Amino acid sequence: MSFDIIIRGGTVVTAADTCACDVGIRDGKIAALGHDLGDATAIIDATDRLVLPGGIDSHVHFAQPSGDGIVMADGFASGTRSAAFGGNTTVLPFCLQEKGQTLREALKHYHSLADGECHVDVAFHLIVTDPTEHVLGQELPALVEDGYTSLKVFMTYEGLALSDRELLETMAVARETGAMLMVHAENFDAIRFLTDRLERAGNTAPRFHATSRPIPVEREATHRAISLSELVDVPIMIVHVSNREAMDEIRRAQQRGLRVMGETCPQYLMLTEKDLDQLNMEGAKYVCSPPPRDIASQQACWEGLQQKVFSVFSSDHCPFRYDDPQGKLAPKGRTSFRWVPNGIPGVATRLPILFSEGVVKGRIDLNSFVAFSATNHAKIYGLYPRKGTIAVGSDADIALWDPKRKVTIRHELIHDGADYTPYEGLEVTGWPVLTMVRGKVVVEDGTLVGGKEHGTYLPRSKPPGAATIP
């Protein structure tokens, strides 16, 4: 039996097992696991390397409308390129329905931006901002059947926030159709109240972004989202959790048997609100929502991973250029933090940070790393077992890691469309040295070798994760 590729001599790690074996690949699929697999057209030497499932980042923003005069730094070509350099093989960006637009119209446009522009595979979440009777009664049920099996709703942001009634109506459709519902949980009215007060007092610098979104804003909205989901009996994912108080709301819900999941991100493990307090507009580089908190909140988020309160670790990659009037230095943003484009880049640094700070420092084990970085994403969002594991029949989406390589993160290693990384100068141990998507090498030894036409769109099944939380 011959193969297209054999990955030989490495340590294969899944969410459940770790073993020394070779991986035989044929026609873009994993065809065999074992020793002495025979001949192959190509042999990849994985001696002293970890052979991991390619990362799945289920929370990224590419080419998303971001307000008048603001342009997101990454489209699909640069965003998926950066993802591949970070050891990722699948990303799930968000298709934003703008007010007055049907979901079908939004999807048609989003697909046109992605087609032929992806270095890795992609699937789309649907952001529901205008839940009309037509959208809820006709479009959403049909789109879920077509493989768009996850929705996102916002409890904050002008033009995005849904009322409690609208949240309930959307949750009801998610329950009826079997879709997974993601929730951005912050209290919009509280943020507006605090922002108005801060501006009246002349407190407009980027650091006051964090002041305008304190922990109670996130905690209250998390509790309310969980309560509404309990009324409807629908599973939900609370995204980008930043602190203990919000995490404890999720934990309590889980202890009561509710199907509530949580996600956290690198910025809540590595940054604090002090990063926003810098000279001039430098703090704008770290403006994201929820904002980074403090050291105690970082420790809480690590506990959330260690104790499996959180199911997934995502980047919330939402990139804007810093030195750009269409980015962080937008003219209105200079007048108040209210107008600073909200989000930071991170799709390429998510996995090295979790590996170095988590695995190398003994906070989590390798199998948990795989679960948080790939397997649980695939299970929750309807991609498993095609994606997220190394098993016979699964796509040959693989990242080879050098677990001992020491790297100082610099923006030139990121290969995205932004002009900075919030983790500049951070030293990490462990780095992806090869990224393979469906049997084709995309990045090798820091060089892009795959074309942007290789990535494909992935229709998804209804997630079994809706019934069973990983």
Coordinates of C-alpha atoms in Angstrom, one line a residue:
M1 CA 0.0 0.0 0.0
S2 CA 1.5 3.3 -1.0
F3 CA 0.7 6.8 0.1
D4 CA 1.0 10.3 -1.2
I5 CA 2.8 11.4 2.0
I6 CA 4.1 9.7 5.1
I7 CA 4.8 11.8 8.2
R8 CA 7.5 9.7 9.9
G9 CA 9.1 9.6 13.3
G10 CA 6.9 12.1 15.2
T11 CA 4.8 12.0 18.3
V12 CA 1.1 12.1 17.4
V13 CA -1.1 13.9 19.8
T14 CA -4.9 14.1 19.9
A15 CA -7.3 15.3 22.5
A16 CA -7.4 11.8 24.0
D17 CA -4.1 10.1 23.2
T18 CA -0.4 10.6 22.7
C19 CA 1.6 8.0 20.8
A20 CA 4.7 7.6 18.6
C21 CA 3.5 6.6 15.2
D22 CA 3.7 7.5 11.5
V23 CA 0.8 9.1 9.5
G24 CA 0.0 7.9 6.0
I25 CA -1.9 10.4 3.8
R26 CA -3.7 9.7 0.6
D27 CA -6.0 12.0 -1.4
G28 CA -5.9 14.6 1.3
K29 CA -7.2 12.2 4.0
I30 CA -5.5 10.4 6.8
A31 CA -5.4 6.8 5.5
A32 CA -3.2 5.0 8.1
L33 CA -1.6 5.3 11.5
G34 CA 1.2 3.0 12.6
H35 CA 4.7 1.9 11.9
D36 CA 6.4 0.6 8.7
L37 CA 3.7 2.0 6.5
G38 CA 5.6 1.4 3.3
D39 CA 6.2 3.7 0.4
A40 CA 5.1 7.2 -0.3
T41 CA 5.6 9.8 -2.9
A42 CA 7.0 12.1 -0.2
I43 CA 8.3 11.5 3.3
I44 CA 8.2 14.2 6.0
D45 CA 10.7 13.7 8.8
A46 CA 9.0 14.5 12.1
T47 CA 11.8 13.4 14.4
D48 CA 11.6 15.3 17.6
R49 CA 8.4 17.0 16.4
L50 CA 4.8 16.9 17.7
V51 CA 2.3 15.9 15.1
L52 CA -0.9 17.8 16.0
P53 CA -4.3 18.4 14.4
G54 CA -4.2 21.7 12.6
G55 CA -5.6 24.5 14.8
I56 CA -9.2 25.5 14.4
D57 CA -9.9 29.2 15.3
S58 CA -13.6 29.5 15.6
H59 CA -13.6 33.2 16.4
V60 CA -12.0 35.5 13.7
H61 CA -13.1 38.5 11.9
F62 CA -12.1 39.1 8.2
A63 CA -13.3 41.8 5.8
Q64 CA -16.1 42.8 8.2
P65 CA -17.8 46.1 7.8
S66 CA -16.5 48.3 10.7
G67 CA -18.1 51.7 10.4
D68 CA -17.8 54.8 8.2
G69 CA -14.2 55.4 7.1
I70 CA -12.8 52.3 9.0
V71 CA -11.3 49.4 7.1
M72 CA -10.5 46.0 8.7
A73 CA -6.8 45.2 8.1
D74 CA -7.4 41.6 7.0
G75 CA -9.4 40.2 4.1
F76 CA -9.5 36.5 3.5
A77 CA -6.1 36.2 1.7
S78 CA -4.0 37.9 4.4
G79 CA -6.1 36.6 7.3
T80 CA -5.9 32.9 6.3
R81 CA -2.3 33.3 5.4
S82 CA -1.6 34.6 9.0
A83 CA -3.7 31.7 10.3
A84 CA -1.6 29.2 8.5
F85 CA 1.7 30.6 9.8
G86 CA 0.2 30.1 13.3
G87 CA -0.4 26.4 12.8
N88 CA -4.1 26.8 11.9
T89 CA -5.9 24.8 9.2
T90 CA -9.5 26.0 9.6
V91 CA -11.0 29.3 10.6
L92 CA -14.5 30.4 11.2
P93 CA -15.1 34.1 10.4
F94 CA -18.4 35.9 10.8
C95 CA -20.8 36.9 8.1
L96 CA -22.3 40.2 9.3
Q97 CA -25.9 41.0 8.4
E98 CA -26.2 44.7 8.2
K99 CA -29.5 46.4 9.1
G100 CA -32.0 46.1 6.3
Q101 CA -30.0 43.3 4.6
T102 CA -31.2 39.7 4.3
L103 CA -28.9 37.0 5.4
R104 CA -28.8 35.6 1.9
E105 CA -27.6 38.9 0.6
A106 CA -24.9 39.1 3.3
L107 CA -23.7 35.6 2.5
K108 CA -23.5 36.1 -1.2
H109 CA -21.3 39.1 -0.7
Y110 CA -19.1 37.3 1.9
H111 CA -18.6 34.3 -0.3
S112 CA -17.5 36.5 -3.1
L113 CA -14.8 38.0 -0.9
A114 CA -13.6 34.5 0.2
D115 CA -13.8 32.5 -3.0
G116 CA -10.3 31.8 -4.3
E117 CA -8.7 33.8 -1.5
C118 CA -8.1 31.3 1.3
H119 CA -4.9 29.5 2.3
V120 CA -6.8 27.4 4.8
D121 CA -10.4 26.1 5.0
V122 CA -13.2 28.3 6.2
A123 CA -16.7 28.1 7.5
F124 CA -19.0 31.0 8.3
H125 CA -20.9 32.0 11.4
L126 CA -24.0 34.2 10.8
I127 CA -24.3 37.4 12.8
V128 CA -28.0 38.2 13.2
T129 CA -28.5 42.0 13.7
D130 CA -32.0 42.4 12.1
P131 CA -34.2 39.5 13.2
T132 CA -37.2 40.2 11.1
E133 CA -40.1 37.7 10.7
H134 CA -38.7 36.8 7.3
V135 CA -35.2 36.2 8.7
L136 CA -36.3 34.2 11.6
G137 CA -39.2 32.3 9.9
Q138 CA -37.7 31.6 6.5
E139 CA -34.0 32.5 6.0
L140 CA -32.4 31.1 9.2
P141 CA -34.1 27.7 9.1
A142 CA -33.2 27.3 5.5
L143 CA -29.6 28.4 6.0
V144 CA -29.1 26.1 8.9
E145 CA -30.2 23.2 6.7
D146 CA -27.7 24.4 4.1
G147 CA -24.9 24.0 6.5
Y148 CA -24.6 27.4 8.2
T149 CA -25.2 25.9 11.6
S150 CA -24.0 28.6 14.0
L151 CA -25.3 32.0 14.8
K152 CA -23.9 35.0 16.8
V153 CA -25.9 37.7 18.6
F154 CA -24.6 40.8 20.3
M155 CA -25.9 42.4 23.5
T156 CA -23.9 45.6 22.8
Y157 CA -22.7 47.9 20.0
E158 CA -24.8 50.4 18.1
G159 CA -26.5 48.7 15.2
L160 CA -25.7 45.2 16.4
A161 CA -27.3 44.9 19.9
L162 CA -30.5 42.9 20.1
S163 CA -33.2 43.6 22.7
D164 CA -34.1 40.8 25.1
R165 CA -37.2 40.0 23.1
E166 CA -35.1 39.8 19.9
L167 CA -32.6 37.6 21.7
L168 CA -35.4 35.2 22.8
E169 CA -36.8 35.0 19.3
T170 CA -33.4 34.2 17.8
M171 CA -32.7 31.7 20.5
A172 CA -36.0 30.0 19.8
V173 CA -35.0 29.6 16.1
A174 CA -31.6 28.2 17.2
R175 CA -33.4 25.7 19.4
E176 CA -35.9 24.7 16.7
T177 CA -33.2 24.3 14.0
G178 CA -30.4 22.8 16.1
A179 CA -28.0 25.6 15.5
M180 CA -25.3 26.7 18.0
L181 CA -25.8 30.2 19.3
M182 CA -22.8 32.4 20.3
V183 CA -23.3 35.4 22.5
H184 CA -21.2 38.6 23.0
A185 CA -22.3 39.4 26.5
E186 CA -21.9 43.0 27.6
N187 CA -24.6 45.4 28.8
F188 CA -25.1 48.0 26.1
D189 CA -27.0 50.5 28.2
A190 CA -24.5 50.3 31.0
I191 CA -21.6 50.9 28.6
R192 CA -23.4 54.0 27.1
F193 CA -24.2 55.3 30.5
L194 CA -20.5 55.0 31.7
T195 CA -19.1 56.3 28.4
D196 CA -21.3 59.4 28.5
R197 CA -20.2 60.2 32.0
L198 CA -16.5 59.7 31.2
E199 CA -16.7 61.9 28.1
R200 CA -18.5 64.7 30.1
A201 CA -15.6 64.5 32.6
G202 CA -13.0 64.9 29.8
N203 CA -11.8 61.3 30.2
T204 CA -11.4 60.3 26.5
A205 CA -8.0 58.6 26.2
P206 CA -7.9 55.0 25.1
R207 CA -7.4 53.7 28.7
F208 CA -10.9 54.8 29.5
H209 CA -12.2 52.2 27.1
A210 CA -11.6 49.7 29.9
T211 CA -13.2 52.0 32.5
S212 CA -16.3 52.2 30.4
R213 CA -16.7 48.4 30.3
P214 CA -16.0 47.1 33.9
I215 CA -16.5 43.6 35.0
P216 CA -20.1 44.1 36.2
V217 CA -21.1 45.0 32.6
E218 CA -19.9 41.6 31.4
R219 CA -21.1 39.7 34.4
E220 CA -24.6 41.0 34.2
A221 CA -25.0 40.3 30.5
T222 CA -23.5 36.8 30.9
H223 CA -26.1 36.1 33.6
R224 CA -28.9 37.5 31.5
A225 CA -27.9 35.6 28.4
I226 CA -27.8 32.4 30.4
S227 CA -31.2 33.1 32.0
L228 CA -32.7 33.8 28.5
S229 CA -31.2 30.6 27.1
E230 CA -32.6 28.7 30.1
L231 CA -36.1 30.0 29.3
V232 CA -35.8 28.7 25.7
D233 CA -33.8 25.6 26.6
V234 CA -31.1 26.3 24.0
P235 CA -27.4 25.7 24.2
I236 CA -25.2 28.8 24.0
M237 CA -21.5 29.7 23.8
I238 CA -20.5 32.8 25.8
V239 CA -17.6 34.1 23.8
H240 CA -14.4 36.0 24.9
V241 CA -14.8 35.7 28.6
S242 CA -12.4 37.9 30.4
N243 CA -12.8 37.5 34.2
R244 CA -13.8 35.3 37.1
E245 CA -17.2 36.8 37.7
A246 CA -18.4 36.1 34.2
M247 CA -16.7 32.7 34.3
D248 CA -18.5 31.8 37.6
E249 CA -21.8 32.5 36.0
I250 CA -21.0 29.9 33.3
R251 CA -19.7 27.5 35.9
R252 CA -22.9 27.8 38.0
A253 CA -25.0 27.2 34.9
Q254 CA -23.0 24.1 34.0
Q255 CA -23.4 22.8 37.6
R256 CA -27.2 23.2 37.2
G257 CA -27.1 21.1 34.0
L258 CA -27.6 23.9 31.6
R259 CA -25.9 23.6 28.2
V260 CA -23.8 26.7 28.5
M261 CA -20.2 26.8 27.2
G262 CA -17.5 29.4 27.5
E263 CA -14.6 30.7 25.4
T264 CA -11.6 32.7 26.4
C265 CA -8.8 34.3 24.3
P266 CA -5.0 35.1 24.6
Q267 CA -5.6 38.8 25.4
Y268 CA -7.2 37.7 28.7
L269 CA -4.2 35.6 29.7
M270 CA -1.5 38.0 28.6
L271 CA -2.7 41.6 28.6
T272 CA -4.1 43.9 31.3
E273 CA -5.9 47.2 31.3
K274 CA -2.6 48.9 32.0
D275 CA -1.6 48.1 28.4
L276 CA -4.2 50.7 27.4
D277 CA -2.6 53.4 29.5
Q278 CA 0.2 54.5 27.3
L279 CA 1.4 57.8 25.9
N280 CA -0.6 59.5 23.2
M281 CA -2.7 57.0 21.3
E282 CA -0.4 53.9 21.8
G283 CA -3.0 52.4 24.1
A284 CA -5.4 52.2 21.1
K285 CA -3.4 49.1 20.0
Y286 CA -5.0 47.2 22.9
V287 CA -8.6 48.4 22.6
C288 CA -10.9 45.4 22.4
S289 CA -14.1 44.2 24.0
P290 CA -14.3 43.0 26.6
P291 CA -11.1 44.8 27.6
P292 CA -8.2 43.1 29.2
R293 CA -8.6 43.1 33.0
D294 CA -5.9 42.5 35.7
I295 CA -3.6 39.8 36.9
A296 CA -6.3 38.2 39.1
S297 CA -8.6 37.9 36.0
Q298 CA -5.7 36.3 34.0
Q299 CA -5.4 33.7 36.7
A300 CA -9.1 33.1 36.7
C301 CA -9.1 32.5 33.0
W302 CA -6.4 30.0 33.4
E303 CA -8.5 28.2 36.0
G304 CA -11.4 28.2 33.6
L305 CA -9.2 26.3 31.1
Q306 CA -7.8 24.0 33.7
Q307 CA -11.2 23.2 35.1
K308 CA -12.8 22.9 31.7
V309 CA -15.3 25.7 32.4
F310 CA -14.1 26.9 29.0
S311 CA -14.5 24.6 26.1
V312 CA -12.5 26.5 23.5
F313 CA -9.6 28.9 23.2
S314 CA -10.0 31.3 20.3
S315 CA -8.2 34.5 19.1
D316 CA -11.1 36.9 18.4
H317 CA -8.8 38.1 15.7
C318 CA -10.2 41.5 14.8
P319 CA -7.4 43.5 13.1
F320 CA -7.0 47.2 12.4
R321 CA -3.9 48.9 11.3
Y322 CA -2.5 51.2 14.0
D323 CA -0.8 54.0 12.0
D324 CA -3.6 54.5 9.7
P325 CA -6.5 57.0 9.5
Q326 CA -8.8 54.1 8.5
G327 CA -7.6 52.1 11.5
K328 CA -6.7 52.8 15.2
L329 CA -5.7 56.4 14.4
A330 CA -9.0 57.3 12.8
P331 CA -9.7 61.0 13.3
K332 CA -12.8 60.4 15.5
G333 CA -10.9 58.0 17.6
R334 CA -8.5 60.7 18.5
T335 CA -11.4 62.6 20.1
S336 CA -12.6 59.8 22.3
F337 CA -12.1 56.1 23.0
R338 CA -15.7 55.6 22.0
W339 CA -14.6 55.8 18.3
V340 CA -11.4 53.8 18.4
P341 CA -11.9 50.7 16.2
N342 CA -12.5 47.9 18.5
G343 CA -10.4 44.7 18.2
I344 CA -6.8 43.4 18.1
P345 CA -5.0 40.9 15.8
G346 CA -4.1 37.5 17.1
V347 CA -4.9 34.6 14.8
A348 CA -1.1 33.7 14.3
T349 CA -0.1 34.0 17.9
R350 CA -3.1 32.2 19.6
L351 CA -1.5 28.7 19.5
P352 CA 2.2 29.6 20.3
I353 CA 0.9 31.6 23.4
L354 CA -1.3 28.7 24.6
F355 CA 1.5 26.2 24.0
S356 CA 4.2 28.2 25.7
E357 CA 2.2 29.6 28.6
G358 CA 0.0 26.6 29.0
V359 CA 1.9 23.4 28.1
V360 CA 5.5 24.4 28.6
K361 CA 4.7 26.1 31.9
G362 CA 2.7 23.1 33.2
R363 CA -0.7 24.8 33.4
I364 CA -2.3 22.4 30.9
D365 CA -1.3 19.1 29.3
L366 CA -0.7 18.4 25.6
N367 CA -4.1 16.6 25.1
S368 CA -5.9 19.6 26.6
F369 CA -4.0 21.9 24.3
V370 CA -5.3 19.9 21.3
A371 CA -8.8 20.0 22.7
F372 CA -8.9 23.7 23.3
S373 CA -7.1 24.5 20.0
A374 CA -8.9 22.2 17.6
T375 CA -11.0 19.2 18.7
N376 CA -13.6 21.0 20.8
H377 CA -14.1 23.7 18.1
A378 CA -14.8 20.9 15.6
K379 CA -17.2 19.1 17.9
I380 CA -19.1 22.2 18.9
Y381 CA -19.4 23.7 15.4
G382 CA -20.3 20.6 13.4
L383 CA -16.9 19.8 11.8
Y384 CA -15.9 16.7 13.7
P385 CA -14.5 14.1 12.9
R386 CA -13.6 15.5 9.4
K387 CA -11.7 18.2 11.3
G388 CA -10.0 18.5 14.7
T389 CA -8.4 15.2 15.1
I390 CA -5.8 12.8 13.7
A391 CA -7.7 9.6 12.7
V392 CA -8.2 7.4 9.7
G393 CA -10.8 9.1 7.5
S394 CA -10.2 12.6 8.8
D395 CA -8.9 15.4 6.6
A396 CA -5.1 15.5 6.7
D397 CA -5.0 18.9 8.5
I398 CA -1.8 18.7 10.4
A399 CA 0.6 21.0 12.2
L400 CA 4.1 19.9 13.0
W401 CA 5.5 21.6 16.1
D402 CA 9.0 22.0 17.4
P403 CA 8.2 21.9 21.1
K404 CA 11.6 23.3 22.1
R405 CA 12.0 26.1 19.6
K406 CA 12.3 29.5 21.3
V407 CA 10.9 32.5 19.4
T408 CA 10.5 36.1 20.2
I409 CA 7.3 37.3 18.7
R410 CA 7.8 40.1 16.1
H411 CA 5.2 41.5 13.7
E412 CA 7.2 40.3 10.7
L413 CA 6.5 36.7 11.8
I414 CA 2.8 37.2 11.8
H415 CA 2.1 37.8 8.0
D416 CA -1.2 39.5 8.5
G417 CA -2.5 42.8 7.2
A418 CA -2.1 44.8 10.4
D419 CA 1.0 46.8 11.2
Y420 CA 1.6 45.6 14.8
T421 CA 1.1 42.7 17.2
P422 CA 0.0 43.3 20.8
Y423 CA 2.4 40.6 21.8
E424 CA 5.6 42.2 20.3
G425 CA 8.7 41.0 22.2
L426 CA 7.0 38.1 24.0
E427 CA 9.3 35.1 24.2
V428 CA 7.6 31.8 23.6
T429 CA 8.8 28.2 23.6
G430 CA 7.2 25.9 21.0
W431 CA 6.4 26.9 17.4
P432 CA 4.6 25.4 14.4
V433 CA 7.2 24.6 11.7
L434 CA 4.8 23.1 9.1
T435 CA 1.1 23.5 8.4
M436 CA -0.7 21.1 6.1
V437 CA -4.3 21.5 4.9
R438 CA -5.9 18.4 3.4
G439 CA -2.6 16.9 2.6
K440 CA -1.0 19.9 1.0
V441 CA 1.8 21.8 2.8
V442 CA 0.8 25.5 3.1
V443 CA 3.6 26.8 5.3
E444 CA 7.0 25.2 5.9
D445 CA 9.9 26.5 8.0
G446 CA 8.5 30.1 8.0
T447 CA 7.9 30.2 4.3
L448 CA 4.5 30.3 2.5
V449 CA 4.5 27.5 0.0
G450 CA 0.8 27.0 -0.7
G451 CA -1.5 29.1 -2.9
K452 CA -4.5 31.0 -1.7
E453 CA -6.8 29.0 -3.9
H454 CA -6.3 25.8 -1.8
G455 CA -8.6 26.7 1.0
T456 CA -12.2 25.7 0.6
Y457 CA -15.6 26.6 2.2
L458 CA -16.9 24.0 4.6
P459 CA -20.7 23.3 5.0
R460 CA -21.3 22.0 8.5
S461 CA -23.5 19.5 10.2
K462 CA -25.7 20.4 13.1
P463 CA -23.4 20.3 16.0
P464 CA -23.6 17.3 18.4
G465 CA -21.9 19.7 20.8
A466 CA -25.4 21.3 21.3
A467 CA -26.4 18.2 23.2
T468 CA -23.1 17.2 24.8
I469 CA -20.5 19.8 25.9
P470 CA -16.9 18.6 25.4

